[in-house]
Short mmCIF file of C-alpha atoms in Angstrom, two decimals:
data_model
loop_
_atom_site.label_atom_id
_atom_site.label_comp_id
_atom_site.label_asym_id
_atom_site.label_seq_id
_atom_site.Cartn_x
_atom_site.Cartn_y
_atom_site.Cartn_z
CA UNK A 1 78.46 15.72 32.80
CA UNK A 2 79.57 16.29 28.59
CA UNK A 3 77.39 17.47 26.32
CA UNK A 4 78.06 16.61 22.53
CA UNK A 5 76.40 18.74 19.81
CA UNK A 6 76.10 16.65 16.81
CA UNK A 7 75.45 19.89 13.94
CA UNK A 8 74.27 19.45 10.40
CA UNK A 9 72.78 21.15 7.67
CA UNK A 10 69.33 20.83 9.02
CA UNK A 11 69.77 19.73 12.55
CA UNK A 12 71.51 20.64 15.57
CA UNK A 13 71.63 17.15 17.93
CA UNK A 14 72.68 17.52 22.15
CA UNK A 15 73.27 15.09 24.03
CA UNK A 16 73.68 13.99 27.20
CA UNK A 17 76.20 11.45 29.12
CA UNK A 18 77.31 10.95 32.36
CA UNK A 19 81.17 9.82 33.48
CA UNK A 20 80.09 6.15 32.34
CA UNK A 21 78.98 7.85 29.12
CA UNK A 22 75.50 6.50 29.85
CA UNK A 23 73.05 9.09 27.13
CA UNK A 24 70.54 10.83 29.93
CA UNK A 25 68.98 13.29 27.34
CA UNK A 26 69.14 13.91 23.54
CA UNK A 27 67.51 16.60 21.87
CA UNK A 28 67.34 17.97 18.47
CA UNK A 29 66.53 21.57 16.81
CA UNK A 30 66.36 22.84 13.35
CA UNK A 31 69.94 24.31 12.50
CA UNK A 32 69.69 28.31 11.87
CA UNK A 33 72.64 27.67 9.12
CA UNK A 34 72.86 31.47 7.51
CA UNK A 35 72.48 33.37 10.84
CA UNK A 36 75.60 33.27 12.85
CA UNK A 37 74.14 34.93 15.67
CA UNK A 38 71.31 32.86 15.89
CA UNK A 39 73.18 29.82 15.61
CA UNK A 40 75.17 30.70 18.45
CA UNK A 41 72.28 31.81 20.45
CA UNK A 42 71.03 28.06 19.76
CA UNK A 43 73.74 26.68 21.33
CA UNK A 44 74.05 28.58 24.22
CA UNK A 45 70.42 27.97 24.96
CA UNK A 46 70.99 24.49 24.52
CA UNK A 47 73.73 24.50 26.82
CA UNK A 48 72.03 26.42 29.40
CA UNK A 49 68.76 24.10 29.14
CA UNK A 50 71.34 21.04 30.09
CA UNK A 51 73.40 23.06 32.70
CA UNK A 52 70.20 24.00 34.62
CA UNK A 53 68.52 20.32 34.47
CA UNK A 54 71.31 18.44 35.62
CA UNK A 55 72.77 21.00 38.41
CA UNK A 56 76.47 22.34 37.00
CA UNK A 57 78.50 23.16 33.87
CA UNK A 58 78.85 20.22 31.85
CA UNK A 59 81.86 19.34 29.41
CA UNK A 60 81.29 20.44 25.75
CA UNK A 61 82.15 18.95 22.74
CA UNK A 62 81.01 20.04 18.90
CA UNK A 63 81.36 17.59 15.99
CA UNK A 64 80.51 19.46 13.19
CA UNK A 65 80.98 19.17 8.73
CA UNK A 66 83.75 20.91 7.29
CA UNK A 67 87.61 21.86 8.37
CA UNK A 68 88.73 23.91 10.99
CA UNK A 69 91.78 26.00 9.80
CA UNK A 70 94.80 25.24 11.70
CA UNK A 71 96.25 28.87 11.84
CA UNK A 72 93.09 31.59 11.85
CA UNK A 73 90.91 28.21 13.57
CA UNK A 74 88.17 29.84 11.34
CA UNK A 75 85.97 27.14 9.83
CA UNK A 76 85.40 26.04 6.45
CA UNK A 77 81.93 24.38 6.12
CA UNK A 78 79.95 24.38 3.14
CA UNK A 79 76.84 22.37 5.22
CA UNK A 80 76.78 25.48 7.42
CA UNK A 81 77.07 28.43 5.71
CA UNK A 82 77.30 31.08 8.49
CA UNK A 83 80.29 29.07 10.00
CA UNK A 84 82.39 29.81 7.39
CA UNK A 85 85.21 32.36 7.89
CA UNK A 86 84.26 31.96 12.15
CA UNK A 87 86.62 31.59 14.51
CA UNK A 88 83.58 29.01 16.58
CA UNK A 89 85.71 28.02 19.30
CA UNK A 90 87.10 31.68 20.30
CA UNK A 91 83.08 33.05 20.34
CA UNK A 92 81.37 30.03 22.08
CA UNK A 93 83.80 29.19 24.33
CA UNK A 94 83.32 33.16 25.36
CA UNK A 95 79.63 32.98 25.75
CA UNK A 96 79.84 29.72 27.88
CA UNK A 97 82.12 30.66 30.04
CA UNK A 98 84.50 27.52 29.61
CA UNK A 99 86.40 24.86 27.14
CA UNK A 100 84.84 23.81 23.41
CA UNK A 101 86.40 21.07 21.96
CA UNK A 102 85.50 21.12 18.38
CA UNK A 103 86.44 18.33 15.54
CA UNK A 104 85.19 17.21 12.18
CA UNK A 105 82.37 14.90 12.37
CA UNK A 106 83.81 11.80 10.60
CA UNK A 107 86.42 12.22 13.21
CA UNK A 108 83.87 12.35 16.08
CA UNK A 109 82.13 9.19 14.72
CA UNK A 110 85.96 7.41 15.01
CA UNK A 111 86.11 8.37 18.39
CA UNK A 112 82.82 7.01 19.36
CA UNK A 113 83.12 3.48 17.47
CA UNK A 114 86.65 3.09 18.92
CA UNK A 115 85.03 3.61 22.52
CA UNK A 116 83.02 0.38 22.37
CA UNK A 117 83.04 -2.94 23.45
CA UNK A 118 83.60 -4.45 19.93
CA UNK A 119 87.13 -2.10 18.96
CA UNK A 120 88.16 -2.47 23.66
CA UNK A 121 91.13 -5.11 22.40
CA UNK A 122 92.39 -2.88 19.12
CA UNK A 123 95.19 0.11 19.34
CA UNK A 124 94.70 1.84 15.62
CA UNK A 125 90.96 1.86 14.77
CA UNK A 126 89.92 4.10 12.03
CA UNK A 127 86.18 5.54 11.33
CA UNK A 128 85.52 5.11 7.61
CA UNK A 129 82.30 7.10 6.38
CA UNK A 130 80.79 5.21 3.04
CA UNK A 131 77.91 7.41 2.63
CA UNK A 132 77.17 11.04 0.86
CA UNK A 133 81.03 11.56 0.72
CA UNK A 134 84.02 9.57 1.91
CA UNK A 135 85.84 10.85 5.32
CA UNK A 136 87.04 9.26 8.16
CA UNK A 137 88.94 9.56 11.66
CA UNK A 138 92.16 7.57 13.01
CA UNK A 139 92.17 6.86 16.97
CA UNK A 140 95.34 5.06 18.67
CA UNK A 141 95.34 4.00 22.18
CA UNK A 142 91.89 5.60 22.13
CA UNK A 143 92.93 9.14 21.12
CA UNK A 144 92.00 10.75 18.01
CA UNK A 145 94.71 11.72 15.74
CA UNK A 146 94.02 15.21 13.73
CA UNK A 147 97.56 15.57 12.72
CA UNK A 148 99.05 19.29 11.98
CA UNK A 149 96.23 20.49 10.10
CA UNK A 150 93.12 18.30 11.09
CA UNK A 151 93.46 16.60 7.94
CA UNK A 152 94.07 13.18 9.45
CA UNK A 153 91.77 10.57 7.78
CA UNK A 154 90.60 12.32 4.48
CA UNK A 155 91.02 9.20 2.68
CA UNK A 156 88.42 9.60 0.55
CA UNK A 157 90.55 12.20 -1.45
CA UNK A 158 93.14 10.12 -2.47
CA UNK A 159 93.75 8.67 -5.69
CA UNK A 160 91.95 5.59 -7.23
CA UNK A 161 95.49 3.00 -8.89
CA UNK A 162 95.86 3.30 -12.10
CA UNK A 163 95.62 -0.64 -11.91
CA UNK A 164 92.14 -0.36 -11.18
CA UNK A 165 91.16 1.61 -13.82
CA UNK A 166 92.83 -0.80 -16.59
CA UNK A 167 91.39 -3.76 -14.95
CA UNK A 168 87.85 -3.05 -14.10
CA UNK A 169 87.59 0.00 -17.52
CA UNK A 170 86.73 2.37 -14.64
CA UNK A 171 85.39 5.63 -15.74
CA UNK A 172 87.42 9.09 -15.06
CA UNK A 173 85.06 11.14 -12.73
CA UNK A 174 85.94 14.75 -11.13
CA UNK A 175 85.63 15.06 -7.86
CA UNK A 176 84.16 18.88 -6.22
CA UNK A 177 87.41 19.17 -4.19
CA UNK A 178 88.76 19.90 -7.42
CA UNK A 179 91.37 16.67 -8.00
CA UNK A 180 90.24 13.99 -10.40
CA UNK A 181 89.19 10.10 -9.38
CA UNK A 182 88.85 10.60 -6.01
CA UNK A 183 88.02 7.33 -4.02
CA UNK A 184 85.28 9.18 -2.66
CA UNK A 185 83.41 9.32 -6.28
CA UNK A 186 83.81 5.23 -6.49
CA UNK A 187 82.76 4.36 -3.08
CA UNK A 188 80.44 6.93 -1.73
CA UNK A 189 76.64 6.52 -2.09
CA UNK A 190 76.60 9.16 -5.33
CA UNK A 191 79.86 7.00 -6.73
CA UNK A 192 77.96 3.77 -6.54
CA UNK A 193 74.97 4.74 -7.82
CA UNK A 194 77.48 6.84 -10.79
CA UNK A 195 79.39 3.40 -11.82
CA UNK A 196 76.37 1.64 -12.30
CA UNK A 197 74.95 4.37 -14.38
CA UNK A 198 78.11 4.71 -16.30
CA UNK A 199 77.63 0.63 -16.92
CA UNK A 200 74.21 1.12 -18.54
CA UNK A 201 72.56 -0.69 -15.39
CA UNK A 202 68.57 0.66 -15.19
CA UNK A 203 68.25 1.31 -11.35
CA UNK A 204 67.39 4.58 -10.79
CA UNK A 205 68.53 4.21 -6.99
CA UNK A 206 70.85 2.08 -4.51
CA UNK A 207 68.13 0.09 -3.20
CA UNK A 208 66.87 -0.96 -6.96
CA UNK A 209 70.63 -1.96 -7.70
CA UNK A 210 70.76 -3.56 -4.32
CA UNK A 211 68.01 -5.72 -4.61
CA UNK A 212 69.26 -6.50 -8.91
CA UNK A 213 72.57 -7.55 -7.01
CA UNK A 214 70.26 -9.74 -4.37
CA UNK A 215 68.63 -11.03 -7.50
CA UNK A 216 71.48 -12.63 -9.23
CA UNK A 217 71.39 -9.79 -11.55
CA UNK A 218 74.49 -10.56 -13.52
CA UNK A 219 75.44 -6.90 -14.14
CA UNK A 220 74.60 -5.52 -10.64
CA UNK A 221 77.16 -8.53 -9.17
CA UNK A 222 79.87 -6.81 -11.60
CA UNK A 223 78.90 -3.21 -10.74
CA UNK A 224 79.16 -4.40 -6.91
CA UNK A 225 82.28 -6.33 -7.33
CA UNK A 226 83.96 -3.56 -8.78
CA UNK A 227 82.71 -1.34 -5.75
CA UNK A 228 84.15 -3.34 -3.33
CA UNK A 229 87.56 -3.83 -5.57
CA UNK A 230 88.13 -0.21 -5.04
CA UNK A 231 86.97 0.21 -1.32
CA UNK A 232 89.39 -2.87 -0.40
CA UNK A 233 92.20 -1.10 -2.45
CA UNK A 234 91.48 1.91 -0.42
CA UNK A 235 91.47 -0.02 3.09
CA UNK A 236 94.30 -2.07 2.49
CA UNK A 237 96.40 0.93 1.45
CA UNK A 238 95.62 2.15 4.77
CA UNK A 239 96.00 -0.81 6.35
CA UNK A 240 99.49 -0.87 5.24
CA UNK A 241 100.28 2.65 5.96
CA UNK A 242 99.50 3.22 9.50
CA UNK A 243 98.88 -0.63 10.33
CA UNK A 244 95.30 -0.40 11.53
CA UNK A 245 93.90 -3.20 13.83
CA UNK A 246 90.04 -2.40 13.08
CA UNK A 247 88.49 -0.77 10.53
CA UNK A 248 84.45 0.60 11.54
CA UNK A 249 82.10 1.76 8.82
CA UNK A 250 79.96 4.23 8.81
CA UNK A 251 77.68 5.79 6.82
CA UNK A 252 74.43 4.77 4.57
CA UNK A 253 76.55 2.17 2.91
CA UNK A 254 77.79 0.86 5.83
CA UNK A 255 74.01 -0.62 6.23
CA UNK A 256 74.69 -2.79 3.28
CA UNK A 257 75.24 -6.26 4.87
CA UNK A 258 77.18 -7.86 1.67
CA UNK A 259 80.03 -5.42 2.51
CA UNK A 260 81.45 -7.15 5.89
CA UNK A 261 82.14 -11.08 4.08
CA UNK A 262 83.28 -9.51 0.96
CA UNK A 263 86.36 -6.68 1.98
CA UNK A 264 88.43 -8.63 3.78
CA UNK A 265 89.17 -11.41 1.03
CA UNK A 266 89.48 -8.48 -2.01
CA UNK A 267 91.80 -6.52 0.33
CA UNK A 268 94.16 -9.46 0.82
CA UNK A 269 95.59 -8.97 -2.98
CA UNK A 270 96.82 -5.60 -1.86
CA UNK A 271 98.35 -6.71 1.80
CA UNK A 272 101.81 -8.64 2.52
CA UNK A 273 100.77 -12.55 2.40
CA UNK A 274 102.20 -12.19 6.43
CA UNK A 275 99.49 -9.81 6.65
CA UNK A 276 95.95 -10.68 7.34
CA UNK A 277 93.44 -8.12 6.84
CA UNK A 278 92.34 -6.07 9.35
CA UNK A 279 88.66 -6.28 10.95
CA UNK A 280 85.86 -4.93 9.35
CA UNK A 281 83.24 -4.06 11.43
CA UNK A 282 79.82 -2.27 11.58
CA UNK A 283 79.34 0.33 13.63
CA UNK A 284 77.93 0.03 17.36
CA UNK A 285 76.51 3.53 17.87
CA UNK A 286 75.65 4.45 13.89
CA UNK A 287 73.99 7.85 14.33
CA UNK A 288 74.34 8.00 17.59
CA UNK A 289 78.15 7.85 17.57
CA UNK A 290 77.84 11.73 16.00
CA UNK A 291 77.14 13.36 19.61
CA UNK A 292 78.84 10.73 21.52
CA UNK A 293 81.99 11.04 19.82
CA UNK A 294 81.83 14.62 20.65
CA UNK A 295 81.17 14.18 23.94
CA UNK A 296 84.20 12.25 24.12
CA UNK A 297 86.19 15.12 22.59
CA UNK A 298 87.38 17.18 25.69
CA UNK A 299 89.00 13.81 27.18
CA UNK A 300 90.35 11.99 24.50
CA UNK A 301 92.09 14.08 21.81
CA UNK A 302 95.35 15.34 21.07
CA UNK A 303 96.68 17.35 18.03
CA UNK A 304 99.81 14.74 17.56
CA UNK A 305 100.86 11.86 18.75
#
């Protein structure tokens, strides 16, 4: 059996899969995020509840917000505030008596999406979150790539071109991880919404500016081009770093069906002309891939590669 936990600000999701990673259970609970002691107790409980149904100590797996330091292995997560400063996988794996495996969440969602039948026939597939914040997760050969500090697949904190500003007058915004025009604040949910605010457009919300854009609303179709000018620049960049077969979206914005047609023909300006672009797909699992990714965790990681 593996059990993934799928933790949030809110919620804390289990799951349940056998060896075919078929789900048997899911469950979710309100996350106790200030009191470390209850939080752990939640797990454990949790844990228990599943080892007791299905007969024996099943495999566990945590996908969870935030970094995981790669010296102290405390955790950084703003989401969660008790985690911070805890060394999770030292006291858990104590109270259950056997192996955590712990990883960001975006990376968990990469692991998932590259275990389905759409990504069976690609090497380098990498998980990239459009939705409250940019993130994402590289998998080759089907095992997730961290790199030395876990910081594999924080695209979403690299620069914006300086080309993109001059061409589509982008607007300078600061991003909270304290650099400045940060992919993340262009593509994310909050970024869209910011660049059409910033070009005087009246929707209050995605879905107005959505349905503007559906409408043949001339500036919405700008707003939106320019969107997916910068996400393209962003997946073609990492297209031609690490030469990635698939890309997989995830995220709110990943629900946005105008995305899939439009990427791949604005990323080809930044790729080789020997270079197609690489597939864009939507996910297979969405919210689902959260637990399942970490359920994956204990068989198909490794720090390096």
């Amino acid at each position: 059996m593996r059990y993934g936990f799928d933790i949030g600000g809110t919620k804390i999701e289990i799951a349940a899969f056998d060896d075919s990673m078929q789900p048997l259970f899911r469950q979710r609970v309100p996350t106790p995020g200030e009191d470390y002691s209850a939080f752990l107790h939640c797990l454990v409980k949790l844990t228990q509840e599943a080892d007791q149904q299905f007969g024996g100590k099943g495999k566990v797996g945590i996908g969870l917000p935030g970094i995981t330091d790669p010296h102290t292995r405390q955790q950084l997560a703003a989401n969660v505030p008790c985690l911070t400063g805890r060394n999770l996988k030292r006291d858990i794996e104590t109270l259950l008596n056997r192996p955590v495996a712990i990883a960001n969440d975006c990376h968990c969602f990469a692991l998932s999406e590259a275990h389905s039948p759409q990504t069976q026939d690609y090497s380098v597939v990498f998980g990239a979150i459009i939705g409250t914040g940019a993130g994402g997760g590289l998998v080759v050969d089907k095992q997730l790539f961290r790199g030395k500090h876990g910081l594999a697949g924080e695209w979403g904190h690299l620069p914006v071109p300086a080309q993109l500003f001059r061409r589509y007058a982008l607007p300078s915004f600061s991003c909270n991880c304290g650099l400045t025009d940060c992919y993340e604040r262009y593509v994310s949910g909050r970024g869209l919404l910011a660049l059409s605010q910033h070009f005087g457009h009246p929707a209050s919300n995605l879905p107005e500016l959505m349905h503007s854009y559906r409408d043949s609303d001339a500036l919405a179709q700008q707003i939106f081009h320019r969107f997916i000018a910068v996400l393209a620049s962003a997946l073609a960049g990492l297209q031609m770093l690490l030469d990635i077969d698939a890309f997989v979206l995830g995220g709110g914005l990943s629900n946005i069906p105008e995305i899939y047609p439009l990427l791949p023909e604005a990323m080809r300006e930044n790729l080789f002309a020997i270079c197609p672009p690489a597939a864009i797909l939507a996910p297979v699992f969405g919210d689902s891939s959260g637990v399942r990714g970490a359920a994956l965790l204990n068989d198909a990681e490794r720090e390096s590669l």
